[in-house]
mmCIF file with all atom_site columns, C-alpha atoms in Angstrom:
data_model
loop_
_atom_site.group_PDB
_atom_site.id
_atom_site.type_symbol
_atom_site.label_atom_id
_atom_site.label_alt_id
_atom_site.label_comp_id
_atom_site.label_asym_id
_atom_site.label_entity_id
_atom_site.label_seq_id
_atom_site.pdbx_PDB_ins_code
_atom_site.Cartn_x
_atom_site.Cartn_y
_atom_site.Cartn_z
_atom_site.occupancy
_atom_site.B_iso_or_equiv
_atom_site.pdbx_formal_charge
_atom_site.auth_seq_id
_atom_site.auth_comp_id
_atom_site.auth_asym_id
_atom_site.auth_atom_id
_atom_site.pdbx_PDB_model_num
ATOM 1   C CA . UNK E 1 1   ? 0.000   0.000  0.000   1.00 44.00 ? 1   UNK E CA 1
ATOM 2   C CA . UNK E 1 2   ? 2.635   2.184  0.740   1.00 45.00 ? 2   UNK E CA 1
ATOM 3   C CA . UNK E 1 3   ? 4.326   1.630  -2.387  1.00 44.00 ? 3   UNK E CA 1
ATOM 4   C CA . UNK E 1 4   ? 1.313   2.611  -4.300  1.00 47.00 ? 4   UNK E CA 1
ATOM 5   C CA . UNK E 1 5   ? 0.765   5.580  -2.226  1.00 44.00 ? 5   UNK E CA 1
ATOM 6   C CA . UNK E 1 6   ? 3.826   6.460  -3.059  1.00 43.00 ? 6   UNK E CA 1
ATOM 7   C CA . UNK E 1 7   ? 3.403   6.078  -7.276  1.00 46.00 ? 7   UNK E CA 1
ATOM 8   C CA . UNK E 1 8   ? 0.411   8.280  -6.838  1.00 43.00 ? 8   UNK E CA 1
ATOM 9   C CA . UNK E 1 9   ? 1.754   11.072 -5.171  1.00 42.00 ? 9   UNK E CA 1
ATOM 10  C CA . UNK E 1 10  ? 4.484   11.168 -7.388  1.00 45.00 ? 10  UNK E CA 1
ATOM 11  C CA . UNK E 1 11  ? 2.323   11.175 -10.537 1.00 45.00 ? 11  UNK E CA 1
ATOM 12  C CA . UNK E 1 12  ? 0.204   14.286 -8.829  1.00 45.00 ? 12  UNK E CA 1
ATOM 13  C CA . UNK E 1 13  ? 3.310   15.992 -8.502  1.00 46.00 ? 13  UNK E CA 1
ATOM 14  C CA . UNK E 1 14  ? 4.201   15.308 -12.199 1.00 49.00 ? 14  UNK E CA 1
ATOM 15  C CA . UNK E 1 15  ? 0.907   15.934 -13.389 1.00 50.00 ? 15  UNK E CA 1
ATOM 16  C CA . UNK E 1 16  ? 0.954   19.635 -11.120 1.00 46.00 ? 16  UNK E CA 1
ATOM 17  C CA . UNK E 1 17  ? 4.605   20.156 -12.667 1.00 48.00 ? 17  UNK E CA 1
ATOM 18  C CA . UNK E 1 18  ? 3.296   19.843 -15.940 1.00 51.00 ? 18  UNK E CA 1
ATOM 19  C CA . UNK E 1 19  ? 0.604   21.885 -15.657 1.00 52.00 ? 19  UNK E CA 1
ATOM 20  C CA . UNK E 1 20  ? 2.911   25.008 -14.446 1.00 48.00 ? 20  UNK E CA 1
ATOM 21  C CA . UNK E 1 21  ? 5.353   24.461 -17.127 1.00 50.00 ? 21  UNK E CA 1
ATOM 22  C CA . UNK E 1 22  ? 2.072   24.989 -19.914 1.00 51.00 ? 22  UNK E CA 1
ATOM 23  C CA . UNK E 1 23  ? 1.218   27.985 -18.189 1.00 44.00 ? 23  UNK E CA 1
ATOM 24  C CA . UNK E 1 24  ? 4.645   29.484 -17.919 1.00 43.00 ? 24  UNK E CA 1
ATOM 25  C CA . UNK E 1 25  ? 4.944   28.214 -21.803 1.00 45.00 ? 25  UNK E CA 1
ATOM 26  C CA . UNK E 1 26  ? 1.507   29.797 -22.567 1.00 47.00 ? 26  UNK E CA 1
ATOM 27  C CA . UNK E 1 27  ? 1.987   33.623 -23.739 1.00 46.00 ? 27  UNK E CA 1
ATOM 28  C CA . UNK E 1 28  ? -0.266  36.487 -22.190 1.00 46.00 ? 28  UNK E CA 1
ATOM 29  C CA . UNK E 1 29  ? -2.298  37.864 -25.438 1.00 49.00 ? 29  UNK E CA 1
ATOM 30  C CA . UNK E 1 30  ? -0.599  41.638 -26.433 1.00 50.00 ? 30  UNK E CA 1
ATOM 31  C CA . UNK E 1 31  ? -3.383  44.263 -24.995 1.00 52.00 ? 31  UNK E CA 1
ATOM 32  C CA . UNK E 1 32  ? -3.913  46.623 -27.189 1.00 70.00 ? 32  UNK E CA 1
ATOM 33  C CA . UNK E 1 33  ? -3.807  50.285 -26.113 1.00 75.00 ? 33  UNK E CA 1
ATOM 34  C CA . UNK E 1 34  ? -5.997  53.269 -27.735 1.00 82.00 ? 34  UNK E CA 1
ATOM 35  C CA . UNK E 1 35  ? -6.736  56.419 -27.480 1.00 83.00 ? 35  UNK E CA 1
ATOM 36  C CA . UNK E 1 36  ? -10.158 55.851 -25.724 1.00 87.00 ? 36  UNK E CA 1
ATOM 37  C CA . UNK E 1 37  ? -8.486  54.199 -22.573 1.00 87.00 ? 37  UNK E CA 1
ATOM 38  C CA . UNK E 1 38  ? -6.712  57.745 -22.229 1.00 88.00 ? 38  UNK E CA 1
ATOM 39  C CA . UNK E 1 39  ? -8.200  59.757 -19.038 1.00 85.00 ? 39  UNK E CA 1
ATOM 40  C CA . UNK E 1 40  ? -10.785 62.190 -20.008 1.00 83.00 ? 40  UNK E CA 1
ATOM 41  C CA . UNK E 1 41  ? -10.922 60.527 -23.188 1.00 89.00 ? 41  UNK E CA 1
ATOM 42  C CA . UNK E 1 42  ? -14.616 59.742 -24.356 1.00 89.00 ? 42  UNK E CA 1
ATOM 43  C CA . UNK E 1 43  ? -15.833 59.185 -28.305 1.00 91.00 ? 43  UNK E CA 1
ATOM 44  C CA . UNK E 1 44  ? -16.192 62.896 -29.127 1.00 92.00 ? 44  UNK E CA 1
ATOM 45  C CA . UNK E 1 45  ? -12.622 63.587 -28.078 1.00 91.00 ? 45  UNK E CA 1
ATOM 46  C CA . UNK E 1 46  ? -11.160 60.823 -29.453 1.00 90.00 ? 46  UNK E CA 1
ATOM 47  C CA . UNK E 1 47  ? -13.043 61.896 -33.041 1.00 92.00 ? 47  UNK E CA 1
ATOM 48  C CA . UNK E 1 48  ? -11.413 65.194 -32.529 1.00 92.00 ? 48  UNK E CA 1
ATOM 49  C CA . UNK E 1 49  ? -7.850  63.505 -31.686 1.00 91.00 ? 49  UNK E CA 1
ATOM 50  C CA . UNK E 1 50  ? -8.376  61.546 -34.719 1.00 91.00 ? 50  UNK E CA 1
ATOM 51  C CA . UNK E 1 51  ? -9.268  64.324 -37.191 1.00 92.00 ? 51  UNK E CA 1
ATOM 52  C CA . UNK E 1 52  ? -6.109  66.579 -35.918 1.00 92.00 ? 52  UNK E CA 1
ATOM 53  C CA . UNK E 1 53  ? -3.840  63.277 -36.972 1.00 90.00 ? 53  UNK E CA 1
ATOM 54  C CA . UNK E 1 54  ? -3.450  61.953 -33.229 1.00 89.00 ? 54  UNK E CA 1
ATOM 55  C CA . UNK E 1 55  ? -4.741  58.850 -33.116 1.00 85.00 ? 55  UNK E CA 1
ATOM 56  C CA . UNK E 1 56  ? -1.433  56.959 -31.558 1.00 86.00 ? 56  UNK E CA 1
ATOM 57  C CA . UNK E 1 57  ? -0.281  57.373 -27.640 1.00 87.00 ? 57  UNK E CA 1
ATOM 58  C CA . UNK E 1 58  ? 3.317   58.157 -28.464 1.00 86.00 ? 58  UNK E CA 1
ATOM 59  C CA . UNK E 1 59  ? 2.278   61.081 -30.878 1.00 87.00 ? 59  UNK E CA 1
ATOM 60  C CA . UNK E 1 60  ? 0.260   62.544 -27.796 1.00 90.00 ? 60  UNK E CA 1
ATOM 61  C CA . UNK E 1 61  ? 2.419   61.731 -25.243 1.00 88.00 ? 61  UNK E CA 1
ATOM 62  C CA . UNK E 1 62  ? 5.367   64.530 -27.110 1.00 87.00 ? 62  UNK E CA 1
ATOM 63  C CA . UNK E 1 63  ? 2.985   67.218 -28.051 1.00 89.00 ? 63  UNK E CA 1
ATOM 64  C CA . UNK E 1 64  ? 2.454   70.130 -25.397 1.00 92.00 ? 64  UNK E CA 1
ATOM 65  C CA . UNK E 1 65  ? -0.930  70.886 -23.954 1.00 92.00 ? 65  UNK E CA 1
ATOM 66  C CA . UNK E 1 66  ? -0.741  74.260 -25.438 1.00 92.00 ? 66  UNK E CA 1
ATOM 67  C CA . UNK E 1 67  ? -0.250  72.920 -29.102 1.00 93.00 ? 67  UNK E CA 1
ATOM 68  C CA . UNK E 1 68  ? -2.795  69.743 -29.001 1.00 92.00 ? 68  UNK E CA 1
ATOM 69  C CA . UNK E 1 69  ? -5.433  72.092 -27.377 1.00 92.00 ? 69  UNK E CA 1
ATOM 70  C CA . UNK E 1 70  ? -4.969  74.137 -30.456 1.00 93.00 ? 70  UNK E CA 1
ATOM 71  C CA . UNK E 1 71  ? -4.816  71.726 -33.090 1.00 92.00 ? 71  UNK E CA 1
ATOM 72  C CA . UNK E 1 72  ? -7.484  69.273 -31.132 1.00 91.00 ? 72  UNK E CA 1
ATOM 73  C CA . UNK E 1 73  ? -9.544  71.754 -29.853 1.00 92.00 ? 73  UNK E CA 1
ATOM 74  C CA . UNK E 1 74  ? -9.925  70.853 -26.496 1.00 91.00 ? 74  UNK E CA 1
ATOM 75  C CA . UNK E 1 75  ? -9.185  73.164 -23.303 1.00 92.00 ? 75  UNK E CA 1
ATOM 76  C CA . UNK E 1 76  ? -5.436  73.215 -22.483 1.00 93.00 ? 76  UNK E CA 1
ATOM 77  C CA . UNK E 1 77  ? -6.805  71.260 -18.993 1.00 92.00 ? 77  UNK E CA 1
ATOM 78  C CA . UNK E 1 78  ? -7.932  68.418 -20.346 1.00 92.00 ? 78  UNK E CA 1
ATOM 79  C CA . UNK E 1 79  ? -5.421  68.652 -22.910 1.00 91.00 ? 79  UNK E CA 1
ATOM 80  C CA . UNK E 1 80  ? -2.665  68.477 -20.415 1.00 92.00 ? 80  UNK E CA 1
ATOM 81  C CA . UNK E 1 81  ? -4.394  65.861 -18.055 1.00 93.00 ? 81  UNK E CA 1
ATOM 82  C CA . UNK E 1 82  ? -4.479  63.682 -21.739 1.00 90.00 ? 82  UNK E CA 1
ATOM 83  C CA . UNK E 1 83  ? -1.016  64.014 -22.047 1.00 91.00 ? 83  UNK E CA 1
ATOM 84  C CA . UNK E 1 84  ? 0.161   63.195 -18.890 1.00 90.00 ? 84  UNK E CA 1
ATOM 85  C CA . UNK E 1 85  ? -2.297  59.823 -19.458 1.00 89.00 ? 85  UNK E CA 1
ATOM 86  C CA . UNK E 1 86  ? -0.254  59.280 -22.802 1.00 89.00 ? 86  UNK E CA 1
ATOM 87  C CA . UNK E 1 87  ? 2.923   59.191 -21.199 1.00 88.00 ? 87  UNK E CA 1
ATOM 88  C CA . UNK E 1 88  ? 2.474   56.841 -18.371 1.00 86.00 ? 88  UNK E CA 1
ATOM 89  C CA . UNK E 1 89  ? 0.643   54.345 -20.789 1.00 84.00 ? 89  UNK E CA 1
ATOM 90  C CA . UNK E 1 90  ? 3.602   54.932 -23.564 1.00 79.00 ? 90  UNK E CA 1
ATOM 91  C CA . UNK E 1 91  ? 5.956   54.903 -20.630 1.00 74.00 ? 91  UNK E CA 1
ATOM 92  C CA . UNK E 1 92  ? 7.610   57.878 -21.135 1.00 74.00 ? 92  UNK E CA 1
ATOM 93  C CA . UNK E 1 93  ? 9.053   60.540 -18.761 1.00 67.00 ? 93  UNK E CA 1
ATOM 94  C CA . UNK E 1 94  ? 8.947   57.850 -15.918 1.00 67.00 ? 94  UNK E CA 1
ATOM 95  C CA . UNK E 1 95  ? 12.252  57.124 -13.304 1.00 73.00 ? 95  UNK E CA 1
ATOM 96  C CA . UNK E 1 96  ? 15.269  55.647 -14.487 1.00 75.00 ? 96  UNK E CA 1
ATOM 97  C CA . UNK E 1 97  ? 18.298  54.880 -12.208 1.00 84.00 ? 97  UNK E CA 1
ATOM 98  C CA . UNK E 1 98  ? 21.553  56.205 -12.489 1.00 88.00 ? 98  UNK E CA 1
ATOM 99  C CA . UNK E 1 99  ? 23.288  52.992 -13.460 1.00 90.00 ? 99  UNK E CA 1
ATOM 100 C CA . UNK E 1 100 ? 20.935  52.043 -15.896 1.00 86.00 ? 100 UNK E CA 1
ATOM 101 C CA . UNK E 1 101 ? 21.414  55.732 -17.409 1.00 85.00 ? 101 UNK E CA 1
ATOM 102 C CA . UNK E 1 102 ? 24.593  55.188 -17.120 1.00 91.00 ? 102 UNK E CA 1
ATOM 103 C CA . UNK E 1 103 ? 24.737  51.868 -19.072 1.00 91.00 ? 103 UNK E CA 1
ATOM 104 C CA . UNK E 1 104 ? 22.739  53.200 -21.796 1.00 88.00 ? 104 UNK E CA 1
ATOM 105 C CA . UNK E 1 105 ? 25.413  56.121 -22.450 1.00 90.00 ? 105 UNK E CA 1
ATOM 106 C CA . UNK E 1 106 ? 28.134  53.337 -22.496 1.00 92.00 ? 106 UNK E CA 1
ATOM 107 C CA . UNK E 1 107 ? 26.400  52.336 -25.756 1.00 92.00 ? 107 UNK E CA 1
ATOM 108 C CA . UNK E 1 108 ? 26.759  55.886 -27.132 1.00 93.00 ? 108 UNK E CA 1
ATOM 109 C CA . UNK E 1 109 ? 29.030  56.341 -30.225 1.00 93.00 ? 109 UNK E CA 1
ATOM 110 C CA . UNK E 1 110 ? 29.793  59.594 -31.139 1.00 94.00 ? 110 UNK E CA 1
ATOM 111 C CA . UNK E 1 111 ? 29.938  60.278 -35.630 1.00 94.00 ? 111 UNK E CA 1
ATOM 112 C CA . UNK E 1 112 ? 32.710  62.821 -36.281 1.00 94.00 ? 112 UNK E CA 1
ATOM 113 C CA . UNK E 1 113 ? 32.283  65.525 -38.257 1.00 92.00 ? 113 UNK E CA 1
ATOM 114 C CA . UNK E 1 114 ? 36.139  65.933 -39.663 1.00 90.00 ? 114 UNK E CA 1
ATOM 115 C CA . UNK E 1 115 ? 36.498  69.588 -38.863 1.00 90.00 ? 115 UNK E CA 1
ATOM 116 C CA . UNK E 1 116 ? 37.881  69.848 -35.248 1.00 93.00 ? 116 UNK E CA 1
ATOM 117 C CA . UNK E 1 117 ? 35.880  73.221 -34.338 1.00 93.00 ? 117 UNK E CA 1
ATOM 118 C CA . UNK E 1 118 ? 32.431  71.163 -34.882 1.00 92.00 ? 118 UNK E CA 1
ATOM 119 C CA . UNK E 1 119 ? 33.573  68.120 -32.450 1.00 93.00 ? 119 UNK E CA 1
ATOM 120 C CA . UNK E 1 120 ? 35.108  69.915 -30.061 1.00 95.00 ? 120 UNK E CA 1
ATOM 121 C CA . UNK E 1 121 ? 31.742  71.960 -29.873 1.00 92.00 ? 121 UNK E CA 1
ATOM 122 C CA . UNK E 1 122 ? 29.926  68.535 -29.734 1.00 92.00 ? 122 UNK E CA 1
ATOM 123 C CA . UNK E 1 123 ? 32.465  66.873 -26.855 1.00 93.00 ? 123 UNK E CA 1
ATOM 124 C CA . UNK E 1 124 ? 34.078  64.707 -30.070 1.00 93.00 ? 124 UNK E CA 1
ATOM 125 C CA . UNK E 1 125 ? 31.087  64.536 -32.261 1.00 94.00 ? 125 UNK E CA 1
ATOM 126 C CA . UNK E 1 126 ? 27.592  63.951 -33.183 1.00 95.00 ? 126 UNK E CA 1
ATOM 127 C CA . UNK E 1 127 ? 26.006  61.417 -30.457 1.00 94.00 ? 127 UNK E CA 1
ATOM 128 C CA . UNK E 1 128 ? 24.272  58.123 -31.648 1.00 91.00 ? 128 UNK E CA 1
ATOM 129 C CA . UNK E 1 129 ? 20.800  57.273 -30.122 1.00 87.00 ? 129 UNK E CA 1
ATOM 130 C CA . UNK E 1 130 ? 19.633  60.893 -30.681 1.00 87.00 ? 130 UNK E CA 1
ATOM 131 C CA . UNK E 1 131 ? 18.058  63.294 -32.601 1.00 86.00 ? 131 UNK E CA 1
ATOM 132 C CA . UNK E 1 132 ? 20.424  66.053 -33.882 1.00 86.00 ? 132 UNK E CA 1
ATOM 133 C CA . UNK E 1 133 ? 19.220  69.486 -35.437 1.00 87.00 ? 133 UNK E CA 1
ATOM 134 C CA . UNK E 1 134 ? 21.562  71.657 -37.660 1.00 88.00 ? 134 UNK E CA 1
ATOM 135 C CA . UNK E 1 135 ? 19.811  75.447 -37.968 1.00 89.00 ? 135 UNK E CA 1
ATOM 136 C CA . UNK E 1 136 ? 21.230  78.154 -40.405 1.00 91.00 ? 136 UNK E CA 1
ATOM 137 C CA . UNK E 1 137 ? 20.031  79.988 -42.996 1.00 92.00 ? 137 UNK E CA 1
ATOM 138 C CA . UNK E 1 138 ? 19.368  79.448 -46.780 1.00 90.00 ? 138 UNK E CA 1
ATOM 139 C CA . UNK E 1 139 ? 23.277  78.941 -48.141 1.00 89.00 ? 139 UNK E CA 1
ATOM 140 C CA . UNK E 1 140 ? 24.584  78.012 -44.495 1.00 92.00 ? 140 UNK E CA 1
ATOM 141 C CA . UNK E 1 141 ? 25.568  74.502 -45.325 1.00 91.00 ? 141 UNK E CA 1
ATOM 142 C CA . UNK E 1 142 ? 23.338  72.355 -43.359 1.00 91.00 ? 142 UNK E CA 1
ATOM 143 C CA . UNK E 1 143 ? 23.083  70.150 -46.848 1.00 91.00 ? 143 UNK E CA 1
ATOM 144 C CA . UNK E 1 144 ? 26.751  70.163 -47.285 1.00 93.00 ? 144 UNK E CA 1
ATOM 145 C CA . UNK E 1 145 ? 26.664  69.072 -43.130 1.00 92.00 ? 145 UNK E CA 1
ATOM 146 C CA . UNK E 1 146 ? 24.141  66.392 -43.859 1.00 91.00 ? 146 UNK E CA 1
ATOM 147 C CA . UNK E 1 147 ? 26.654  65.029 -47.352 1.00 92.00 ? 147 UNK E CA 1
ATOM 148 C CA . UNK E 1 148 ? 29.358  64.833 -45.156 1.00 92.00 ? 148 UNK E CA 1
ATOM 149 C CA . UNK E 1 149 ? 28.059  62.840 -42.132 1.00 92.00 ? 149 UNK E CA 1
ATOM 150 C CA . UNK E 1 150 ? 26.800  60.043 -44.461 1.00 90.00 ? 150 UNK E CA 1
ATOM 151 C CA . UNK E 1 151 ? 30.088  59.994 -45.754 1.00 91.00 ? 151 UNK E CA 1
ATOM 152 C CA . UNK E 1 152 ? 32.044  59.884 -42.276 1.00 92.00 ? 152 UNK E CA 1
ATOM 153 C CA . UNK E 1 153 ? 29.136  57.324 -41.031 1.00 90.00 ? 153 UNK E CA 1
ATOM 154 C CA . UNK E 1 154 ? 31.120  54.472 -43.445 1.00 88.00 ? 154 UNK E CA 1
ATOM 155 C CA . UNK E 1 155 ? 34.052  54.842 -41.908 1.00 89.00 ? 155 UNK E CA 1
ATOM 156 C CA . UNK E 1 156 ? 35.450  52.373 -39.284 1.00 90.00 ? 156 UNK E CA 1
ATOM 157 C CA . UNK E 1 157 ? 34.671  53.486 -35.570 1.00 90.00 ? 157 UNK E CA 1
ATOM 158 C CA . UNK E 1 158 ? 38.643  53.593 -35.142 1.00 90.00 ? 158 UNK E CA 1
ATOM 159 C CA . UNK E 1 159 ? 38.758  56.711 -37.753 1.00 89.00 ? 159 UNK E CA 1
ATOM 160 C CA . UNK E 1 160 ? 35.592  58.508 -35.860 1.00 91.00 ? 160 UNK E CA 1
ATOM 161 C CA . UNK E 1 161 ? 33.031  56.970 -37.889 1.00 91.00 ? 161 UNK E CA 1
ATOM 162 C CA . UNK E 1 162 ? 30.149  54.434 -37.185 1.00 91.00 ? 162 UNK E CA 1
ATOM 163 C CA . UNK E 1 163 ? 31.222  51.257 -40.059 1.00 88.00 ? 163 UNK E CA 1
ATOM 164 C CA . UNK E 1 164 ? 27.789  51.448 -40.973 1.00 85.00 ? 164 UNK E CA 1
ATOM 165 C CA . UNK E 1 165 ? 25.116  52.374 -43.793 1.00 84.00 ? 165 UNK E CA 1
ATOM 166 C CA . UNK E 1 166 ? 23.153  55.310 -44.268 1.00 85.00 ? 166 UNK E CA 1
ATOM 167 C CA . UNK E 1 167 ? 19.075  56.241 -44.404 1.00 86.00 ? 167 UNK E CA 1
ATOM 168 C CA . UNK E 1 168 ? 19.060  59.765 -45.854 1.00 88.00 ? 168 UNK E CA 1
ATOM 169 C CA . UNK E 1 169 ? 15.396  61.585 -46.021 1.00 86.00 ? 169 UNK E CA 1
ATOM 170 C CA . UNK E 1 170 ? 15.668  64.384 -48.263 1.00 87.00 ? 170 UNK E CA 1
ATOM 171 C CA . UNK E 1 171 ? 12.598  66.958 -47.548 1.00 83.00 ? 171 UNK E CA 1
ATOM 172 C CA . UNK E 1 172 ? 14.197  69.199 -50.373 1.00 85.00 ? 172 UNK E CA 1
ATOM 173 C CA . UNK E 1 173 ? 15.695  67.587 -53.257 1.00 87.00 ? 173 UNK E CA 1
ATOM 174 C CA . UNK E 1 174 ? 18.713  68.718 -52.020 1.00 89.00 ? 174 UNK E CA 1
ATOM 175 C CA . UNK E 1 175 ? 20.754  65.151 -52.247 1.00 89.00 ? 175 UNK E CA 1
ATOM 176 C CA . UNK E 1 176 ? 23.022  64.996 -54.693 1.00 90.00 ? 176 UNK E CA 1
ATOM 177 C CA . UNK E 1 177 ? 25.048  61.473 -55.122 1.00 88.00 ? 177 UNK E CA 1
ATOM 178 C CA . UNK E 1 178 ? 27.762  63.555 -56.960 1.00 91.00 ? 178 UNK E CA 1
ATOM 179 C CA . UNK E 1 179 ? 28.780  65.686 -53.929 1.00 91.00 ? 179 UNK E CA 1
ATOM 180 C CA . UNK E 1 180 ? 28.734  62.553 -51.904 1.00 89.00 ? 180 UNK E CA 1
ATOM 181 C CA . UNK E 1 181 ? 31.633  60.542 -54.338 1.00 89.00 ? 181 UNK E CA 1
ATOM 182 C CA . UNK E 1 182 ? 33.419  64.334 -54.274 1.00 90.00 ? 182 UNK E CA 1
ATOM 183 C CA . UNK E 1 183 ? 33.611  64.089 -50.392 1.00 90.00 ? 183 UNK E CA 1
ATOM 184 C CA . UNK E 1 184 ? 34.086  60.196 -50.249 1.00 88.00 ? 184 UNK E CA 1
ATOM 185 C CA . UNK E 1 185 ? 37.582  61.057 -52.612 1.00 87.00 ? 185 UNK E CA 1
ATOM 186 C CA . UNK E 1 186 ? 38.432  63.812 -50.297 1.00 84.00 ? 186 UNK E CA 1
ATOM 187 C CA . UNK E 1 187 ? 38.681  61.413 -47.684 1.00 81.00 ? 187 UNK E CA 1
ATOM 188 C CA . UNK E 1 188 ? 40.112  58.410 -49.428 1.00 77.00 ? 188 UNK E CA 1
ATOM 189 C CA . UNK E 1 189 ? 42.868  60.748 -50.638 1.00 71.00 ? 189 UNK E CA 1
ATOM 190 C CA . UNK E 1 190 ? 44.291  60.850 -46.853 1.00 67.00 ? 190 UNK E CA 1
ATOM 191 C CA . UNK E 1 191 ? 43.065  57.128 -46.609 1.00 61.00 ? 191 UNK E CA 1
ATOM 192 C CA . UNK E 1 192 ? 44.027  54.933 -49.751 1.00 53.00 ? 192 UNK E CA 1
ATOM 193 C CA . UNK E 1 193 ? 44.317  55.499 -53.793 1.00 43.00 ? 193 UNK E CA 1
ATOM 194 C CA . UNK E 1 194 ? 41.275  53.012 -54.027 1.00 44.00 ? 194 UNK E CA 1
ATOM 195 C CA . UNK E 1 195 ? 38.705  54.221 -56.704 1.00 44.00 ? 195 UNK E CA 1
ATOM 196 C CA . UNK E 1 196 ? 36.299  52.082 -54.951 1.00 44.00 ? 196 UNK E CA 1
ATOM 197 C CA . UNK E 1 197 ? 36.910  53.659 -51.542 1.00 48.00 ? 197 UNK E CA 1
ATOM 198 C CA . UNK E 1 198 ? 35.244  56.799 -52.826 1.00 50.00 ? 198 UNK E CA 1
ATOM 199 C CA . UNK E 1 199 ? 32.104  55.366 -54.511 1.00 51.00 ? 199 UNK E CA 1
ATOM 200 C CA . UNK E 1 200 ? 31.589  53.355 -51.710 1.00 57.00 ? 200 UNK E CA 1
ATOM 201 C CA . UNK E 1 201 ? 29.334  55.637 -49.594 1.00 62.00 ? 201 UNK E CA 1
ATOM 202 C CA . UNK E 1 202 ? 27.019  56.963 -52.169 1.00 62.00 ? 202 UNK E CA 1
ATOM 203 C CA . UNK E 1 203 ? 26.520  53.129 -52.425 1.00 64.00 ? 203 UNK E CA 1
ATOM 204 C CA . UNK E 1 204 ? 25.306  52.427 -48.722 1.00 67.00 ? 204 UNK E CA 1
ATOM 205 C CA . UNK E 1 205 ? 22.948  55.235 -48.985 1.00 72.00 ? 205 UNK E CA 1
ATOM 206 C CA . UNK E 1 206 ? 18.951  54.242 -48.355 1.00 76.00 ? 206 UNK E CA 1
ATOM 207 C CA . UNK E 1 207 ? 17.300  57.480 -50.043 1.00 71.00 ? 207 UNK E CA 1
ATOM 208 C CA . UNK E 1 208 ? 14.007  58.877 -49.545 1.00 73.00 ? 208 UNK E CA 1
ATOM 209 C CA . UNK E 1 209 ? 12.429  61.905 -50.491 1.00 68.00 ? 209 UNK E CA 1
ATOM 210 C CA . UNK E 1 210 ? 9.224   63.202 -47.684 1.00 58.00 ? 210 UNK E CA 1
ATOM 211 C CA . UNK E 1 211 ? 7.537   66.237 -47.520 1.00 46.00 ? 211 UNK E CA 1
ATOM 212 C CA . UNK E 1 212 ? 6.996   65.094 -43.226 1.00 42.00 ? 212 UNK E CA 1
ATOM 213 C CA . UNK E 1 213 ? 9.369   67.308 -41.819 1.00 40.00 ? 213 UNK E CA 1
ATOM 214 C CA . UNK E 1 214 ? 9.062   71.374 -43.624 1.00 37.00 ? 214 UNK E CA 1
ATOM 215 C CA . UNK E 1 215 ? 11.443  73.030 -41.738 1.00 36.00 ? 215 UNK E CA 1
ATOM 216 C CA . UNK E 1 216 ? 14.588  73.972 -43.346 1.00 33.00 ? 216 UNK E CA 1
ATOM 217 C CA . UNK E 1 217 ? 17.032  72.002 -41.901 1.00 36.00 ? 217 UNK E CA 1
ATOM 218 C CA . UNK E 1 218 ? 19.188  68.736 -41.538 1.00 39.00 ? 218 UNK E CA 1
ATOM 219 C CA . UNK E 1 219 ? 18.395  66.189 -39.064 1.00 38.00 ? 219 UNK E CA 1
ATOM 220 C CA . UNK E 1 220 ? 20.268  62.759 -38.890 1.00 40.00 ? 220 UNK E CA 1
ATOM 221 C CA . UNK E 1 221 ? 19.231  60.111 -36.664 1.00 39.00 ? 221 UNK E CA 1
ATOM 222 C CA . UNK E 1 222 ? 21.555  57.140 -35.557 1.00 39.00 ? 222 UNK E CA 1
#
C-alpha cells in the first residue's frame, strides 16, 4: 500500500509540474492600447484627436498641452491631463536609475564631423541614439553638413566613424550622389588610392524623399 501511495503522489506531482510548465509556456495575449483608454478621453474627443492626426499614444504623449489644445480643440486642462495619461501608458518621462542611465550612455558612439571646431563643440562629435538638429540659414551649409556625415558614417569606428550604412530623407531635393563621391575622394585621398573607396558611400545610402518634416534644416538620426 505504501508503495502505491507512493506512485500516486508522485504522478500528482508530475501531473501539477506539468501543468505550471504549460502555463509558464503559454503567452499572455498583447493588450492593445488606444486612445479611448486615455483619461478624459470619451468618443467625441477621441473623433477630434483623430481628425487633428493623433490617433497613436506616443504622438500625444510629445505634443504640449498648449499645441494639441490648439490643433485638437480641447481646453489646455484636459489637454494636459491627456497628455500626462499618454505618457504613463507609452511609458515615457517615468524614473530611471543612475546605473541604468549610465549603461545606456556606455552604448553611445559619437559620428565625427572631420572639422575639429564642430567636435570639439559637440564633446568629439555627433552622439548616436539621438536626434540632432543643424539650424542656419538658406546657403549656411546644413546640406553640405548632412553630405558629409553620411560619408564619415562608413568609416570604421577607429577613424571617428560608425562602419555602418546610411538612411538619408531628403525633404528638399537637395541630395546629390555627386557631392557625396566628391567628399568620399576627399577622404580616401588621406586614406588609400582606391577608386572604390570613394564610390563606396554613395553606395550604402537608403534614399528617400518626404515632404513630413518642412522646416529647413538637416536632421540625422543614428
Amino acid at each position: 500500500m505504501a508503495t502505491k501511495s507512493k506512485r500516486t503522489a508522485s504522478k500528482t506531482k508530475n501531473e501539477s509540474t506539468s501543468e505550471e510548465d504549460d502555463l509558464l509556456m503559454t503567452e499572455e495575449p498583447e493588450v492593445t492600447v488606444s486612445i479611448e483608454d486615455l483619461p478624459g478621453v470619451g468618443p467625441a474627443t477621441a473623433e477630434k484627436l483623430r481628425e487633428a492626426g493623433f490617433d497613436e499614444l506616443l504622438a500625444i504623449a510629445v505634443m504640449s498641452p498648449s499645441e494639441l489644445a490648439e490643433q485638437a480643440e480641447l481646453g489646455e486642462a484636459v489637454a494636459s491631463k491627456i497628455i500626462a495619461g499618454a505618457k504613463k501608458m507609452a511609458n515615457i518621462g517615468g524614473f530611471v536609475s543612475g546605473g541604468a542611465l549610465l549603461d545606456r550612455r556606455r552604448e553611445v558612439l559619437k559620428l565625427s564631423a572631420k572639422v575639429q571646431s564642430i567636435d570639439d563643440l559637440l564633446g568629439g562629435g555627433f552622439e548616436t541614439q539621438a536626434l540632432v538638429e543643424v539650424y542656419g540659414a538658406f546657403g549656411s551649409g546644413k546640406t553640405q553638413i548632412g553630405h558629409q556625415l553620411a560619408v564619415n558614417c562608413t568609416l570604421p569606428v577607429s577613424e571617428g566613424g560608425l562602419d555602418g550604412d546610411i538612411f538619408y530623407i531628403d525633404t528638399e531635393d537637395t541630395f546629390r550622389p555627386e557631392r557625396i563621391t566628391q567628399m568620399a575622394r576627399g577622404l580616401a585621398s588621406t586614406r588609400t588610392r582606391s577608386s572604390a573607396a570613394s564610390t563606396w558611400p554613395v553606395r550604402t545610402i537608403r534614399l528617400t524623399r518626404s515632404s513630413l518634416w518642412t522646416r529647413s534644416s538637416v536632421s540625422a538620426v543614428a
